[in-house]
Amino acid sequence: MVTSRAQHLQVIACAGSGKTESISRRIAALLAEGSPPESIVAFTFTERAATELKERVAKRTAEALGSNYLDRLGPLFVGTIHSYCFRLLQVHVPRYGNFDVLDEHRHAGILSREARRLVLDKLGRRGHWQPVRDFLQTVDVIANELIPPEALAGTPLGDCYTAYRAMLDRYHFLSFGQIIALAVEALGDPQILARVQQPLRHLVVDEYQDINPAQEELIRRLAQPPITLSVVGDDDQSIYQWRGADVQNILQFAQRYPDAVTLPLETNRRSRPCIVEAANRFSEGIVPRLPKAMRTDRAAGEAEIVAWQAQTPETEAEDIAATIERLHARGFAYRDIAVLFRSVRTSAPPLLDALDRRGIPFAAAGRTGLFLQPEVDLFGRIHAWLADGSWRQDRWEELEPVALGPLVRDLSSFFPQRQPADIERYLEHWKMERLRGNRPVSLVGDFYRLLRFVGAQAINPDTPTGAARLGAYARFSRVLADFEHVTRRGRFVQEGGERVFRGGRDRGKPYYQALLNYLIFYARDQYEDFPGEPTVDLDAVDVLTVHQAKGLEWPIVFLPALVAGRFPSRRAGQSQDWLLPETVFPPATRSRYEGGDAEERRLFYVAVTRARDALFLSCFARKTNRFRPSPYLLEVAGSNLPTAVGTMLPVPVSAPPKEPPPLSVGFWEVARYDECGHRYRLGSVYGFEQELAVELGYGKAIHHVLRLLAEGARAAGRLPEPSEVEALLADELYLPFANQATVERMHASAKRLIDRYLAAYSDDLERVWDTERPFELYLPNGRLAGRADVILDREGGSPGSLAIVDYKTATDDARKDLFELQLAIYAAAGRGEQLNVRAAYLHELSAGDRREVDVTKTRTTVAVERVSELVGRIRAGDWTPRPEVSKCRRCDFRQICSHCNWDETWMW
């Protein structure tokens, strides 16, 4: 793969064969041969995989071209297809410059909010959430399969889908599926396609077996001569068909690209021989598949595959926990061990209980159900009580009214530093204040005030228990923030022939009732638990799903609950009741989403090949009914399963100390860390959310308008007329969390800013070289990313001489040092890309002032050294707090911080 220069290349990379290393060496070789960094685009399946690949590329490039060359790697794109397409839309379709991307939770939330206006009840589904779930699945399929909207015209689904797309536009939202479909549509414009392809010469696609039809069409449009396409994947590891992945893409690659060369990577350097042999035998039952067989280059070990049958799920869990204890006593670290489930939510609870009883540390990922955490369940019940509603811990339980007494008792149990009488008074006052409905509610802010009142800020984050508790609280803040972001978001509507802005719901009992509906019927089963701090080398057993284990490996892997009906899933291959008609969604396509034995086999194959030294397979005989062993278990281990795990255990293999993961961080994350390490830990590591403010998005909206003004002037060859500026502000100044009065006030403020800017600096519009220009700076401990507002050409009157301008809508004297540091870093990154950056300016829009910032080589060298040292401390997990009154006053997390150095009224 590294040396082949065929027009197109397909690499079939078996499990554990080092495909990431091969891809990184290929990219480094292309650079060494003279390919410019901007000529290479590499797609990965996840952001984590992108970070790892970038780290490998940097190492191999430094070996081939020297470390100084790394400064030129900024234009090299390595990332997900979604991030590439979003950037493509923002650069080449400017109207999307102020749109936000919906993740799956906010997508469900906005559909829940808009269900009546979308008339989803016309789709023949009962209740509120079932139509939402089915429609959510349907719009994803429409995007994945590039089904044209006109093919649905005249049907209830077509009406709903048309209304849905208009709704997303009103709210300035894009879904993940829509991003790719719109990018494909944009590439249908010959001018956009030419601009995108002009620098591109090499397209590399990792995990090609998991590409869906829309992504394949994007790749096809990009990979036209003289662009070479290299795809890397393994059809045996195609496990995302339920998301639309089509294994036929990799199976039929040679037919679609007849001039392509196919190369195998068949040596598994990960697993012991017995594991490789078992995986080879099992994979022969996958139909269809490309012919291949893994080879191993590792020596045999002891107890490579151990299988047994327990009596119940509880005894199976005890067997596993006891075995983990013996493995740990033998020398394995807890982090060397993973327990993989087909479904964590269905099968993991007995194991989590067993690990907890024995004091074995574990990090549970997957949709274990965040609300299985007792404290998170308590927070959910508190919000149910605020709405005078009911609650249930399990989806199958009956809803029961929530009483104040148990809430007080449980809060007192978790936070004994507060007296029950004080807690009761606090909750009653909270409810009284909020149900009045006379002012907006901040769900996240109220949650932080509760945590402050009960003393949660005293929890020690440096202990495993403390870190897990804070992580769970942060996850709950995300639940509240997701609901707030889609419920409080405003939109433009037509009323009485006029376009007016309407804010979202933000107060009163109906607001809490809508939140309760979201908590019970969606969030309770959809949010993941806290997986642990990524920068900390946590010694804990990993508990996760097989899907989440893709791309990972461990010395020891347990695969429990291998019973018929669970693995393979009894739902695999079952016909579903789809909203889409067969005319646009034929049975062959439907069956891909519904899965079957081949898809379940691929998933099991992935699970088996995660193990390096030992694989433990188990099932149980009884729960409430008789369970039979999984046919996959019997196929690998034989039919004579012992009833005990046995005493033979593998011998630990010495391994080098684990390095902290590579770090990819934005400039303002580093700036926040520089202000206070503990604040960074709470926000960027744990994920505590910021409170919403009506002004949120104002700066982004101003930048968007300025960009459109510049691009419009460049296209028209003249400066905009006042009427054009006014029209642009009316159409494009979108403030997501404002109300009509605030929109009018901010519109007037924006008009003053723009008029002042055009009066003094209108010649900028004729000098724009680029807008929203991304930069990356490679540092010894990671990568620093940023985005310059605008880059001007002809600085000093000389073409090719550039000046970076950073706009600020509000001044902050306390942070001017950081603003100057930002520009110095962008200048250093630009020069690393061989750009002739001669100057940089900080433009304060409110004051109408622009001042030059020192970006001489001496200054930029000092700036790079400073941020490099900060990134190193982040990677090392140094969370030193730096409280100061000025910092703490503006900190988003002062309520939950034990170091806060600012007194305020934080109770009711």
PDB file of N, CA and C in Angstrom, residues 233-282:
ATOM      1  N   GLY A 233     -10.107  -1.308   4.020  1.00  0.00           N
ATOM      2  CA  GLY A 233     -11.191  -1.853   4.831  1.00  0.00           C
ATOM      3  C   GLY A 233     -11.170  -3.360   4.852  1.00  0.00           C
ATOM      4  N   ASP A 234     -12.161  -3.912   5.516  1.00  0.00           N
ATOM      5  CA  ASP A 234     -12.292  -5.367   5.648  1.00  0.00           C
ATOM      6  C   ASP A 234     -13.783  -5.680   5.659  1.00  0.00           C
ATOM      7  N   ASP A 235     -14.261  -6.352   4.619  1.00  0.00           N
ATOM      8  CA  ASP A 235     -15.681  -6.648   4.556  1.00  0.00           C
ATOM      9  C   ASP A 235     -16.152  -7.475   5.740  1.00  0.00           C
ATOM     10  N   ASP A 236     -15.250  -8.264   6.346  1.00  0.00           N
ATOM     11  CA  ASP A 236     -15.636  -9.061   7.517  1.00  0.00           C
ATOM     12  C   ASP A 236     -15.928  -8.193   8.733  1.00  0.00           C
ATOM     13  N   GLN A 237     -15.546  -6.918   8.681  1.00  0.00           N
ATOM     14  CA  GLN A 237     -15.759  -6.028   9.826  1.00  0.00           C
ATOM     15  C   GLN A 237     -16.776  -4.932   9.512  1.00  0.00           C
ATOM     16  N   SER A 238     -17.664  -5.187   8.571  1.00  0.00           N
ATOM     17  CA  SER A 238     -18.735  -4.243   8.260  1.00  0.00           C
ATOM     18  C   SER A 238     -19.879  -4.456   9.252  1.00  0.00           C
ATOM     19  N   ILE A 239     -20.010  -3.561  10.237  1.00  0.00           N
ATOM     20  CA  ILE A 239     -20.951  -3.802  11.341  1.00  0.00           C
ATOM     21  C   ILE A 239     -21.956  -2.660  11.528  1.00  0.00           C
ATOM     22  N   TYR A 240     -22.039  -1.765  10.556  1.00  0.00           N
ATOM     23  CA  TYR A 240     -22.935  -0.624  10.744  1.00  0.00           C
ATOM     24  C   TYR A 240     -24.021  -0.574   9.679  1.00  0.00           C
ATOM     25  N   GLN A 241     -24.541  -1.747   9.265  1.00  0.00           N
ATOM     26  CA  GLN A 241     -25.569  -1.751   8.242  1.00  0.00           C
ATOM     27  C   GLN A 241     -26.831  -1.056   8.745  1.00  0.00           C
ATOM     28  N   TRP A 242     -27.086  -1.092  10.047  1.00  0.00           N
ATOM     29  CA  TRP A 242     -28.272  -0.445  10.601  1.00  0.00           C
ATOM     30  C   TRP A 242     -28.186   1.075  10.513  1.00  0.00           C
ATOM     31  N   ARG A 243     -26.986   1.594  10.220  1.00  0.00           N
ATOM     32  CA  ARG A 243     -26.833   3.019   9.932  1.00  0.00           C
ATOM     33  C   ARG A 243     -26.784   3.300   8.433  1.00  0.00           C
ATOM     34  N   GLY A 244     -26.961   2.288   7.632  1.00  0.00           N
ATOM     35  CA  GLY A 244     -26.967   2.464   6.190  1.00  0.00           C
ATOM     36  C   GLY A 244     -25.729   1.981   5.485  1.00  0.00           C
ATOM     37  N   ALA A 245     -24.712   1.500   6.221  1.00  0.00           N
ATOM     38  CA  ALA A 245     -23.490   1.015   5.579  1.00  0.00           C
ATOM     39  C   ALA A 245     -23.828  -0.120   4.610  1.00  0.00           C
ATOM     40  N   ASP A 246     -23.192  -0.088   3.450  1.00  0.00           N
ATOM     41  CA  ASP A 246     -23.456  -1.086   2.402  1.00  0.00           C
ATOM     42  C   ASP A 246     -22.160  -1.833   2.104  1.00  0.00           C
ATOM     43  N   VAL A 247     -22.084  -3.081   2.558  1.00  0.00           N
ATOM     44  CA  VAL A 247     -20.874  -3.866   2.365  1.00  0.00           C
ATOM     45  C   VAL A 247     -20.589  -4.115   0.890  1.00  0.00           C
ATOM     46  N   GLN A 248     -21.610  -3.972   0.039  1.00  0.00           N
ATOM     47  CA  GLN A 248     -21.393  -4.163  -1.398  1.00  0.00           C
ATOM     48  C   GLN A 248     -20.395  -3.157  -1.961  1.00  0.00           C
ATOM     49  N   ASN A 249     -20.250  -2.011  -1.307  1.00  0.00           N
ATOM     50  CA  ASN A 249     -19.280  -1.021  -1.786  1.00  0.00           C
ATOM     51  C   ASN A 249     -17.878  -1.609  -1.840  1.00  0.00           C
ATOM     52  N   ILE A 250     -17.486  -2.331  -0.811  1.00  0.00           N
ATOM     53  CA  ILE A 250     -16.143  -2.913  -0.793  1.00  0.00           C
ATOM     54  C   ILE A 250     -16.109  -4.217  -1.576  1.00  0.00           C
ATOM     55  N   LEU A 251     -17.212  -4.971  -1.546  1.00  0.00           N
ATOM     56  CA  LEU A 251     -17.237  -6.233  -2.278  1.00  0.00           C
ATOM     57  C   LEU A 251     -17.154  -6.012  -3.784  1.00  0.00           C
ATOM     58  N   GLN A 252     -17.733  -4.925  -4.282  1.00  0.00           N
ATOM     59  CA  GLN A 252     -17.798  -4.687  -5.725  1.00  0.00           C
ATOM     60  C   GLN A 252     -16.882  -3.547  -6.176  1.00  0.00           C
ATOM     61  N   PHE A 253     -15.923  -3.177  -5.336  1.00  0.00           N
ATOM     62  CA  PHE A 253     -15.028  -2.059  -5.684  1.00  0.00           C
ATOM     63  C   PHE A 253     -14.291  -2.333  -6.993  1.00  0.00           C
ATOM     64  N   ALA A 254     -13.816  -3.541  -7.161  1.00  0.00           N
ATOM     65  CA  ALA A 254     -13.044  -3.871  -8.370  1.00  0.00           C
ATOM     66  C   ALA A 254     -13.902  -3.769  -9.626  1.00  0.00           C
ATOM     67  N   GLN A 255     -15.207  -4.040  -9.529  1.00  0.00           N
ATOM     68  CA  GLN A 255     -16.077  -3.911 -10.688  1.00  0.00           C
ATOM     69  C   GLN A 255     -16.341  -2.436 -11.018  1.00  0.00           C
ATOM     70  N   ARG A 256     -16.456  -1.609  -9.992  1.00  0.00           N
ATOM     71  CA  ARG A 256     -16.727  -0.192 -10.236  1.00  0.00           C
ATOM     72  C   ARG A 256     -15.480   0.565 -10.683  1.00  0.00           C
ATOM     73  N   TYR A 257     -14.332   0.093 -10.245  1.00  0.00           N
ATOM     74  CA  TYR A 257     -13.061   0.723 -10.617  1.00  0.00           C
ATOM     75  C   TYR A 257     -12.167  -0.354 -11.235  1.00  0.00           C
ATOM     76  N   PRO A 258     -12.413  -0.704 -12.502  1.00  0.00           N
ATOM     77  CA  PRO A 258     -11.712  -1.854 -13.111  1.00  0.00           C
ATOM     78  C   PRO A 258     -10.207  -1.660 -13.230  1.00  0.00           C
ATOM     79  N   ASP A 259      -9.722  -0.411 -13.152  1.00  0.00           N
ATOM     80  CA  ASP A 259      -8.278  -0.207 -13.237  1.00  0.00           C
ATOM     81  C   ASP A 259      -7.623  -0.216 -11.862  1.00  0.00           C
ATOM     82  N   ALA A 260      -8.388  -0.568 -10.836  1.00  0.00           N
ATOM     83  CA  ALA A 260      -7.854  -0.543  -9.473  1.00  0.00           C
ATOM     84  C   ALA A 260      -6.995  -1.774  -9.208  1.00  0.00           C
ATOM     85  N   VAL A 261      -6.021  -1.595  -8.329  1.00  0.00           N
ATOM     86  CA  VAL A 261      -5.178  -2.692  -7.845  1.00  0.00           C
ATOM     87  C   VAL A 261      -5.666  -3.071  -6.454  1.00  0.00           C
ATOM     88  N   THR A 262      -5.777  -4.370  -6.193  1.00  0.00           N
ATOM     89  CA  THR A 262      -6.186  -4.856  -4.874  1.00  0.00           C
ATOM     90  C   THR A 262      -4.994  -5.488  -4.178  1.00  0.00           C
ATOM     91  N   LEU A 263      -4.740  -5.036  -2.950  1.00  0.00           N
ATOM     92  CA  LEU A 263      -3.633  -5.553  -2.149  1.00  0.00           C
ATOM     93  C   LEU A 263      -4.160  -6.051  -0.817  1.00  0.00           C
ATOM     94  N   PRO A 264      -3.640  -7.191  -0.324  1.00  0.00           N
ATOM     95  CA  PRO A 264      -4.079  -7.681   0.977  1.00  0.00           C
ATOM     96  C   PRO A 264      -3.098  -7.296   2.090  1.00  0.00           C
ATOM     97  N   LEU A 265      -3.639  -7.059   3.288  1.00  0.00           N
ATOM     98  CA  LEU A 265      -2.850  -6.994   4.526  1.00  0.00           C
ATOM     99  C   LEU A 265      -3.396  -8.116   5.400  1.00  0.00           C
ATOM    100  N   GLU A 266      -2.738  -9.260   5.381  1.00  0.00           N
ATOM    101  CA  GLU A 266      -3.325 -10.470   5.969  1.00  0.00           C
ATOM    102  C   GLU A 266      -2.661 -10.914   7.264  1.00  0.00           C
ATOM    103  N   THR A 267      -1.546 -10.299   7.646  1.00  0.00           N
ATOM    104  CA  THR A 267      -0.858 -10.737   8.861  1.00  0.00           C
ATOM    105  C   THR A 267      -1.429 -10.033  10.078  1.00  0.00           C
ATOM    106  N   ASN A 268      -2.070 -10.804  10.947  1.00  0.00           N
ATOM    107  CA  ASN A 268      -2.613 -10.275  12.200  1.00  0.00           C
ATOM    108  C   ASN A 268      -1.486 -10.240  13.227  1.00  0.00           C
ATOM    109  N   ARG A 269      -1.064  -9.044  13.571  1.00  0.00           N
ATOM    110  CA  ARG A 269       0.017  -8.882  14.544  1.00  0.00           C
ATOM    111  C   ARG A 269      -0.508  -8.681  15.961  1.00  0.00           C
ATOM    112  N   ARG A 270      -1.795  -8.786  16.108  1.00  0.00           N
ATOM    113  CA  ARG A 270      -2.422  -8.515  17.395  1.00  0.00           C
ATOM    114  C   ARG A 270      -2.621  -9.766  18.229  1.00  0.00           C
ATOM    115  N   SER A 271      -3.252 -10.796  17.655  1.00  0.00           N
ATOM    116  CA  SER A 271      -3.800 -11.890  18.451  1.00  0.00           C
ATOM    117  C   SER A 271      -2.920 -13.132  18.428  1.00  0.00           C
ATOM    118  N   ARG A 272      -3.080 -13.958  19.456  1.00  0.00           N
ATOM    119  CA  ARG A 272      -2.409 -15.258  19.544  1.00  0.00           C
ATOM    120  C   ARG A 272      -2.969 -16.202  18.469  1.00  0.00           C
ATOM    121  N   PRO A 273      -2.223 -17.264  18.153  1.00  0.00           N
ATOM    122  CA  PRO A 273      -2.618 -18.142  17.036  1.00  0.00           C
ATOM    123  C   PRO A 273      -4.000 -18.763  17.169  1.00  0.00           C
ATOM    124  N   CYS A 274      -4.360 -19.246  18.359  1.00  0.00           N
ATOM    125  CA  CYS A 274      -5.669 -19.897  18.499  1.00  0.00           C
ATOM    126  C   CYS A 274      -6.814 -18.928  18.240  1.00  0.00           C
ATOM    127  N   ILE A 275      -6.643 -17.684  18.656  1.00  0.00           N
ATOM    128  CA  ILE A 275      -7.681 -16.680  18.429  1.00  0.00           C
ATOM    129  C   ILE A 275      -7.799 -16.394  16.940  1.00  0.00           C
ATOM    130  N   VAL A 276      -6.661 -16.280  16.257  1.00  0.00           N
ATOM    131  CA  VAL A 276      -6.678 -16.027  14.816  1.00  0.00           C
ATOM    132  C   VAL A 276      -7.307 -17.198  14.076  1.00  0.00           C
ATOM    133  N   GLU A 277      -6.931 -18.422  14.457  1.00  0.00           N
ATOM    134  CA  GLU A 277      -7.499 -19.602  13.792  1.00  0.00           C
ATOM    135  C   GLU A 277      -9.003 -19.682  14.001  1.00  0.00           C
ATOM    136  N   ALA A 278      -9.462 -19.415  15.232  1.00  0.00           N
ATOM    137  CA  ALA A 278     -10.899 -19.453  15.505  1.00  0.00           C
ATOM    138  C   ALA A 278     -11.632 -18.392  14.685  1.00  0.00           C
ATOM    139  N   ALA A 279     -11.060 -17.194  14.592  1.00  0.00           N
ATOM    140  CA  ALA A 279     -11.681 -16.129  13.809  1.00  0.00           C
ATOM    141  C   ALA A 279     -11.730 -16.498  12.332  1.00  0.00           C
ATOM    142  N   ASN A 280     -10.665 -17.111  11.828  1.00  0.00           N
ATOM    143  CA  ASN A 280     -10.655 -17.537  10.420  1.00  0.00           C
ATOM    144  C   ASN A 280     -11.762 -18.547  10.146  1.00  0.00           C
ATOM    145  N   ARG A 281     -11.878 -19.559  11.015  1.00  0.00           N
ATOM    146  CA  ARG A 281     -12.904 -20.584  10.812  1.00  0.00           C
ATOM    147  C   ARG A 281     -14.297 -19.961  10.844  1.00  0.00           C
ATOM    148  N   PHE A 282     -14.496 -19.085  11.825  1.00  0.00           N
ATOM    149  CA  PHE A 282     -15.828 -18.494  11.976  1.00  0.00           C
ATOM    150  C   PHE A 282     -16.174 -17.606  10.792  1.00  0.00           C
TER     151      PHE A 282
END
